[in-house]
mmCIF file of C-alpha atoms in Angstrom:
data_model
loop_
_atom_site.group_PDB
_atom_site.id
_atom_site.type_symbol
_atom_site.label_atom_id
_atom_site.label_comp_id
_atom_site.label_asym_id
_atom_site.label_seq_id
_atom_site.Cartn_x
_atom_site.Cartn_y
_atom_site.Cartn_z
ATOM 1 C CA ALA S 19 -6.137 6.108 4.600
ATOM 2 C CA GLN S 20 -4.926 6.295 7.934
ATOM 3 C CA LYS S 21 -5.848 8.572 10.428
ATOM 4 C CA VAL S 22 -5.293 8.935 14.279
ATOM 5 C CA THR S 23 -6.687 12.341 15.904
ATOM 6 C CA GLN S 24 -5.129 13.824 18.584
ATOM 7 C CA ALA S 25 -8.342 16.188 20.213
ATOM 8 C CA GLN S 26 -6.265 17.353 23.336
ATOM 9 C CA THR S 27 -3.899 19.830 22.772
ATOM 10 C CA GLU S 28 -2.780 20.375 26.421
ATOM 11 C CA ILE S 29 -3.349 18.503 29.907
ATOM 12 C CA SER S 30 -1.532 20.813 32.986
ATOM 13 C CA VAL S 31 -3.337 18.834 36.105
ATOM 14 C CA VAL S 32 -1.975 19.163 39.527
ATOM 15 C CA GLU S 33 0.637 15.980 40.906
ATOM 16 C CA LYS S 34 -1.831 13.175 42.111
ATOM 17 C CA GLU S 35 -5.135 14.137 39.786
ATOM 18 C CA ASP S 36 -5.942 11.442 37.090
ATOM 19 C CA VAL S 37 -5.396 12.448 33.910
ATOM 20 C CA THR S 38 -7.083 10.606 30.593
ATOM 21 C CA LEU S 39 -5.535 11.143 26.593
ATOM 22 C CA ASP S 40 -7.917 9.984 24.154
ATOM 23 C CA CYS S 41 -7.211 8.996 20.827
ATOM 24 C CA VAL S 42 -9.446 8.222 18.057
ATOM 25 C CA TYR S 43 -8.091 6.568 14.939
ATOM 26 C CA GLU S 44 -9.542 5.731 10.961
ATOM 27 C CA THR S 45 -8.727 2.773 9.004
ATOM 28 C CA ARG S 46 -10.546 0.343 6.395
ATOM 29 C CA ASP S 47 -7.815 -2.815 7.623
ATOM 30 C CA THR S 48 -9.339 -5.018 9.798
ATOM 31 C CA THR S 49 -5.920 -6.155 11.214
ATOM 32 C CA TYR S 50 -4.167 -3.454 12.790
ATOM 33 C CA TYR S 51 -2.141 -2.043 15.152
ATOM 34 C CA LEU S 52 -2.947 0.715 17.548
ATOM 35 C CA PHE S 53 0.864 2.042 20.139
ATOM 36 C CA TRP S 54 1.195 4.919 22.508
ATOM 37 C CA TYR S 55 5.008 6.774 22.440
ATOM 38 C CA LYS S 56 5.702 8.965 24.909
ATOM 39 C CA GLN S 57 8.662 12.146 24.529
ATOM 40 C CA PRO S 58 9.799 14.021 27.173
ATOM 41 C CA PRO S 59 11.350 17.479 27.272
ATOM 42 C CA SER S 60 15.016 15.664 26.782
ATOM 43 C CA GLY S 61 13.088 14.500 22.309
ATOM 44 C CA GLU S 62 13.195 11.149 22.950
ATOM 45 C CA LEU S 63 10.395 9.193 21.535
ATOM 46 C CA VAL S 64 9.505 6.146 24.577
ATOM 47 C CA PHE S 65 7.835 2.928 23.108
ATOM 48 C CA LEU S 66 5.000 2.378 25.785
ATOM 49 C CA ILE S 67 2.626 0.265 24.393
ATOM 50 C CA ARG S 68 1.045 -1.975 21.269
ATOM 51 C CA ARG S 69 -2.119 -3.359 20.764
ATOM 52 C CA ASN S 70 -3.724 -5.385 17.582
ATOM 53 C CA SER S 71 -6.877 -4.855 16.927
ATOM 54 C CA PHE S 72 -8.370 -8.409 18.277
ATOM 55 C CA ASP S 73 -7.090 -8.003 21.661
ATOM 56 C CA GLU S 74 -9.933 -5.736 22.986
ATOM 57 C CA GLN S 75 -8.484 -6.376 26.414
ATOM 58 C CA ASN S 76 -7.673 -3.047 28.596
ATOM 59 C CA GLU S 77 -4.266 -3.299 29.653
ATOM 60 C CA ILE S 78 -3.099 -1.449 33.348
ATOM 61 C CA SER S 79 1.169 -0.917 34.240
ATOM 62 C CA GLY S 80 1.759 0.321 37.066
ATOM 63 C CA ARG S 81 0.217 3.934 37.408
ATOM 64 C CA TYR S 82 -0.665 3.423 33.523
ATOM 65 C CA SER S 83 -3.368 1.710 31.768
ATOM 66 C CA TRP S 84 -5.120 2.008 28.692
ATOM 67 C CA ASN S 85 -8.305 1.366 28.003
ATOM 68 C CA PHE S 86 -9.431 -0.123 23.603
ATOM 69 C CA GLN S 87 -12.689 -0.263 22.374
ATOM 70 C CA LYS S 88 -13.051 -0.953 18.895
ATOM 71 C CA SER S 89 -16.687 0.067 18.827
ATOM 72 C CA THR S 90 -16.098 3.495 18.367
ATOM 73 C CA SER S 91 -12.328 3.563 17.396
ATOM 74 C CA SER S 92 -10.590 4.431 20.468
ATOM 75 C CA PHE S 93 -7.480 4.032 22.610
ATOM 76 C CA ASN S 94 -7.402 6.219 25.588
ATOM 77 C CA PHE S 95 -4.708 6.185 27.979
ATOM 78 C CA THR S 96 -4.555 6.560 31.419
ATOM 79 C CA ILE S 97 -1.909 7.662 33.870
ATOM 80 C CA THR S 98 -3.065 7.608 37.631
ATOM 81 C CA ALA S 99 -2.637 9.183 40.616
ATOM 82 C CA SER S 100 0.419 11.501 37.904
ATOM 83 C CA GLN S 101 3.436 12.989 38.701
ATOM 84 C CA VAL S 102 5.745 15.216 36.615
ATOM 85 C CA VAL S 103 8.237 13.674 35.677
ATOM 86 C CA ASP S 104 4.717 12.300 33.342
ATOM 87 C CA SER S 105 5.633 15.902 31.575
ATOM 88 C CA ALA S 106 5.575 14.779 28.576
ATOM 89 C CA VAL S 107 4.230 14.918 24.824
ATOM 90 C CA TYR S 108 2.170 11.734 24.654
ATOM 91 C CA PHE S 109 1.476 10.717 20.624
ATOM 92 C CA CYS S 110 -0.828 7.885 19.838
ATOM 93 C CA ALA S 111 -0.138 6.027 16.191
ATOM 94 C CA LEU S 112 -1.806 3.176 13.626
ATOM 95 C CA SER S 113 -0.488 0.917 12.165
ATOM 96 C CA PRO S 114 -2.332 -1.586 9.533
ATOM 97 C CA ASN S 115 -0.150 -4.150 8.237
ATOM 98 C CA ASP S 116 2.483 -3.008 6.533
ATOM 99 C CA TYR S 117 4.451 -1.795 9.094
ATOM 100 C CA LYS S 118 4.280 2.299 8.725
ATOM 101 C CA LEU S 119 2.741 4.223 10.907
ATOM 102 C CA SER S 120 0.706 6.943 11.312
ATOM 103 C CA PHE S 121 0.990 9.030 14.004
ATOM 104 C CA GLY S 122 -1.837 11.855 15.991
ATOM 105 C CA ALA S 123 -0.422 15.105 16.827
ATOM 106 C CA GLY S 124 -0.201 14.245 19.937
ATOM 107 C CA THR S 125 -0.725 16.137 23.665
ATOM 108 C CA THR S 126 0.950 17.291 26.101
ATOM 109 C CA VAL S 127 0.811 17.017 29.672
ATOM 110 C CA THR S 128 2.441 18.875 32.153
ATOM 111 C CA VAL S 129 2.011 17.811 36.195
ATOM 112 C CA ARG S 130 2.392 20.245 38.257
ATOM 113 C CA ALA S 131 4.368 19.790 41.328
ATOM 114 C CA ASP G 18 18.004 0.764 24.247
ATOM 115 C CA ALA G 19 17.671 0.067 20.711
ATOM 116 C CA GLY G 20 21.119 0.767 18.516
ATOM 117 C CA ILE G 21 20.510 3.690 16.555
ATOM 118 C CA THR G 22 21.997 6.278 16.109
ATOM 119 C CA GLN G 23 21.567 9.097 13.892
ATOM 120 C CA SER G 24 24.209 11.879 12.328
ATOM 121 C CA PRO G 25 24.963 14.870 12.723
ATOM 122 C CA ARG G 26 22.309 15.692 15.800
ATOM 123 C CA HIS G 27 22.187 19.176 14.687
ATOM 124 C CA LYS G 28 23.091 20.918 10.950
ATOM 125 C CA VAL G 29 21.996 24.564 10.372
ATOM 126 C CA THR G 30 22.258 24.491 6.669
ATOM 127 C CA GLU G 31 21.881 27.736 3.900
ATOM 128 C CA THR G 32 18.866 27.191 1.516
ATOM 129 C CA GLY G 33 19.603 25.822 -1.829
ATOM 130 C CA THR G 34 22.314 23.567 -0.262
ATOM 131 C CA PRO G 35 22.369 19.393 0.089
ATOM 132 C CA VAL G 36 22.045 17.969 2.582
ATOM 133 C CA THR G 37 22.178 14.246 3.836
ATOM 134 C CA LEU G 38 20.867 12.901 7.532
ATOM 135 C CA ARG G 39 22.076 9.831 8.682
ATOM 136 C CA CYS G 40 21.168 6.777 10.172
ATOM 137 C CA HIS G 41 22.758 3.450 11.468
ATOM 138 C CA GLN G 42 21.507 0.325 13.634
ATOM 139 C CA THR G 43 23.372 -2.173 15.528
ATOM 140 C CA GLU G 44 20.088 -3.996 15.536
ATOM 141 C CA ASN G 45 20.316 -6.304 11.407
ATOM 142 C CA HIS G 46 16.037 -4.485 11.695
ATOM 143 C CA ARG G 47 14.251 -4.934 8.626
ATOM 144 C CA TYR G 48 12.285 -1.785 8.791
ATOM 145 C CA MET G 49 13.584 1.517 8.781
ATOM 146 C CA TYR G 50 11.892 4.922 8.539
ATOM 147 C CA TRP G 51 12.774 8.435 8.143
ATOM 148 C CA TYR G 52 9.615 10.684 9.521
ATOM 149 C CA ARG G 53 9.880 14.249 10.506
ATOM 150 C CA GLN G 54 8.282 16.768 13.491
ATOM 151 C CA ASP G 55 6.803 19.562 13.177
ATOM 152 C CA PRO G 56 4.590 21.704 15.650
ATOM 153 C CA GLY G 57 0.741 20.995 15.215
ATOM 154 C CA HIS G 58 1.498 17.719 13.224
ATOM 155 C CA GLY G 59 2.894 15.180 15.016
ATOM 156 C CA LEU G 60 5.286 12.800 13.519
ATOM 157 C CA ARG G 61 4.661 12.550 9.534
ATOM 158 C CA LEU G 62 6.176 9.452 7.365
ATOM 159 C CA ILE G 63 9.044 10.842 4.234
ATOM 160 C CA HIS G 64 9.873 7.476 2.987
ATOM 161 C CA TYR G 65 11.105 4.183 4.737
ATOM 162 C CA SER G 66 12.757 0.933 3.329
ATOM 163 C CA TYR G 67 11.758 -2.689 3.615
ATOM 164 C CA GLY G 68 15.538 -4.052 2.522
ATOM 165 C CA VAL G 69 18.750 -2.973 1.034
ATOM 166 C CA LYS G 70 17.802 -0.780 -2.451
ATOM 167 C CA ASP G 71 13.947 -1.693 -0.957
ATOM 168 C CA THR G 72 12.248 2.075 0.071
ATOM 169 C CA ASP G 73 9.075 3.432 -0.743
ATOM 170 C CA LYS G 74 7.466 7.195 -0.446
ATOM 171 C CA GLY G 75 5.466 8.489 3.263
ATOM 172 C CA GLU G 76 2.726 10.665 3.283
ATOM 173 C CA VAL G 77 5.832 13.808 2.917
ATOM 174 C CA SER G 78 8.087 12.668 0.493
ATOM 175 C CA ASP G 79 8.500 15.823 -1.936
ATOM 176 C CA GLY G 80 11.700 17.262 -1.925
ATOM 177 C CA TYR G 81 13.385 14.284 -0.092
ATOM 178 C CA SER G 82 15.133 11.555 -1.773
ATOM 179 C CA VAL G 83 16.507 7.639 0.494
ATOM 180 C CA SER G 84 19.381 5.067 0.139
ATOM 181 C CA ARG G 85 20.376 1.648 1.440
ATOM 182 C CA SER G 86 22.841 -0.100 0.258
ATOM 183 C CA LYS G 87 23.064 -2.214 3.642
ATOM 184 C CA THR G 88 21.241 -3.217 6.034
ATOM 185 C CA GLU G 89 22.525 -1.374 8.712
ATOM 186 C CA ASP G 90 22.529 2.466 7.045
ATOM 187 C CA PHE G 91 19.374 4.396 5.987
ATOM 188 C CA LEU G 92 20.343 7.881 3.979
ATOM 189 C CA LEU G 93 17.708 10.329 3.152
ATOM 190 C CA THR G 94 18.962 13.371 1.424
ATOM 191 C CA LEU G 95 17.436 16.538 0.690
ATOM 192 C CA GLU G 96 18.381 17.616 -2.638
ATOM 193 C CA SER G 97 17.955 20.968 -2.378
ATOM 194 C CA ALA G 98 17.166 22.015 1.121
ATOM 195 C CA THR G 99 14.432 25.170 1.576
ATOM 196 C CA SER G 100 12.982 26.564 4.731
ATOM 197 C CA SER G 101 10.067 24.309 4.458
ATOM 198 C CA GLN G 102 12.223 21.615 5.291
ATOM 199 C CA THR G 103 13.192 22.825 9.074
ATOM 200 C CA SER G 104 11.913 20.570 11.128
ATOM 201 C CA VAL G 105 13.618 17.688 13.183
ATOM 202 C CA TYR G 106 14.609 14.289 11.958
ATOM 203 C CA PHE G 107 13.933 10.983 12.871
ATOM 204 C CA CYS G 108 14.919 7.821 11.891
ATOM 205 C CA ALA G 109 13.479 4.288 13.635
ATOM 206 C CA ILE G 110 13.800 0.845 12.373
ATOM 207 C CA SER G 111 11.548 -2.479 13.408
ATOM 208 C CA GLU G 112 11.476 -5.665 12.526
ATOM 209 C CA PRO G 113 8.012 -7.896 11.849
ATOM 210 C CA THR G 114 7.509 -11.330 13.924
ATOM 211 C CA ARG G 115 8.512 -14.489 12.014
ATOM 212 C CA GLY G 116 4.353 -14.731 11.970
ATOM 213 C CA GLY G 117 4.593 -11.726 10.015
ATOM 214 C CA ARG G 118 2.597 -9.225 12.044
ATOM 215 C CA ASN G 119 3.764 -5.674 13.427
ATOM 216 C CA THR G 120 6.051 -4.334 15.921
ATOM 217 C CA GLU G 121 6.663 -0.900 17.861
ATOM 218 C CA ALA G 122 9.695 1.084 16.014
ATOM 219 C CA PHE G 123 11.957 2.366 17.921
ATOM 220 C CA PHE G 124 13.517 5.323 17.424
ATOM 221 C CA GLY G 125 16.853 6.979 17.278
ATOM 222 C CA GLN G 126 17.541 10.325 18.880
ATOM 223 C CA GLY G 127 16.483 12.284 16.580
ATOM 224 C CA THR G 128 18.250 15.143 14.035
ATOM 225 C CA ARG G 129 17.234 18.825 14.057
ATOM 226 C CA LEU G 130 17.501 20.625 10.670
ATOM 227 C CA THR G 131 17.879 24.123 10.103
ATOM 228 C CA VAL G 132 18.195 25.986 6.751
ATOM 229 C CA VAL G 133 18.487 29.773 6.878
#
């Protein structure tokens, strides 16, 4: 069975602060994929990143960065210099090679001006 | 944006009535999914399809059925709606790479269903 844990339910920061979202996963599969999605207040789900289990390189995209550590089964997400537009619910998801996604419960990020 | 349309976007229905939600895609993706989103649970998979007439259950399939008679359409039916099925329903699509690797799923706008 697959399981994704996002222990942080809500995070509130002031604009320009950095914020790190934790994601811990469980799977018995040796090949799997990890994802992050953003759900802004408007409700749609926006894909942010995909990472496969055999690529542990960290990735940076603008103010976003991801730290994948297989040894601790974690795939953490950092927003640098947060902005009000980053306020959203962020979901971590896991998929073994059967194309189904298992989502964490989500972390609500509120960025205050 | 991926071409995914969910209909209706909002629906209020009475307990015990049947309800059908429609997902239509224009991307010709092989995989289609129905998820429900509830506070504290994230998104949970109800059913998915890996081709025309090929469907399988997800983790919360009880009380739901699906059908896929064409590549572009995936229907979710609540045979007899209950209040516990009040939720936001999302359709998603994905297409594996040629090597069979997983790719990201793209989601529709969601359908807010209220069962009273």
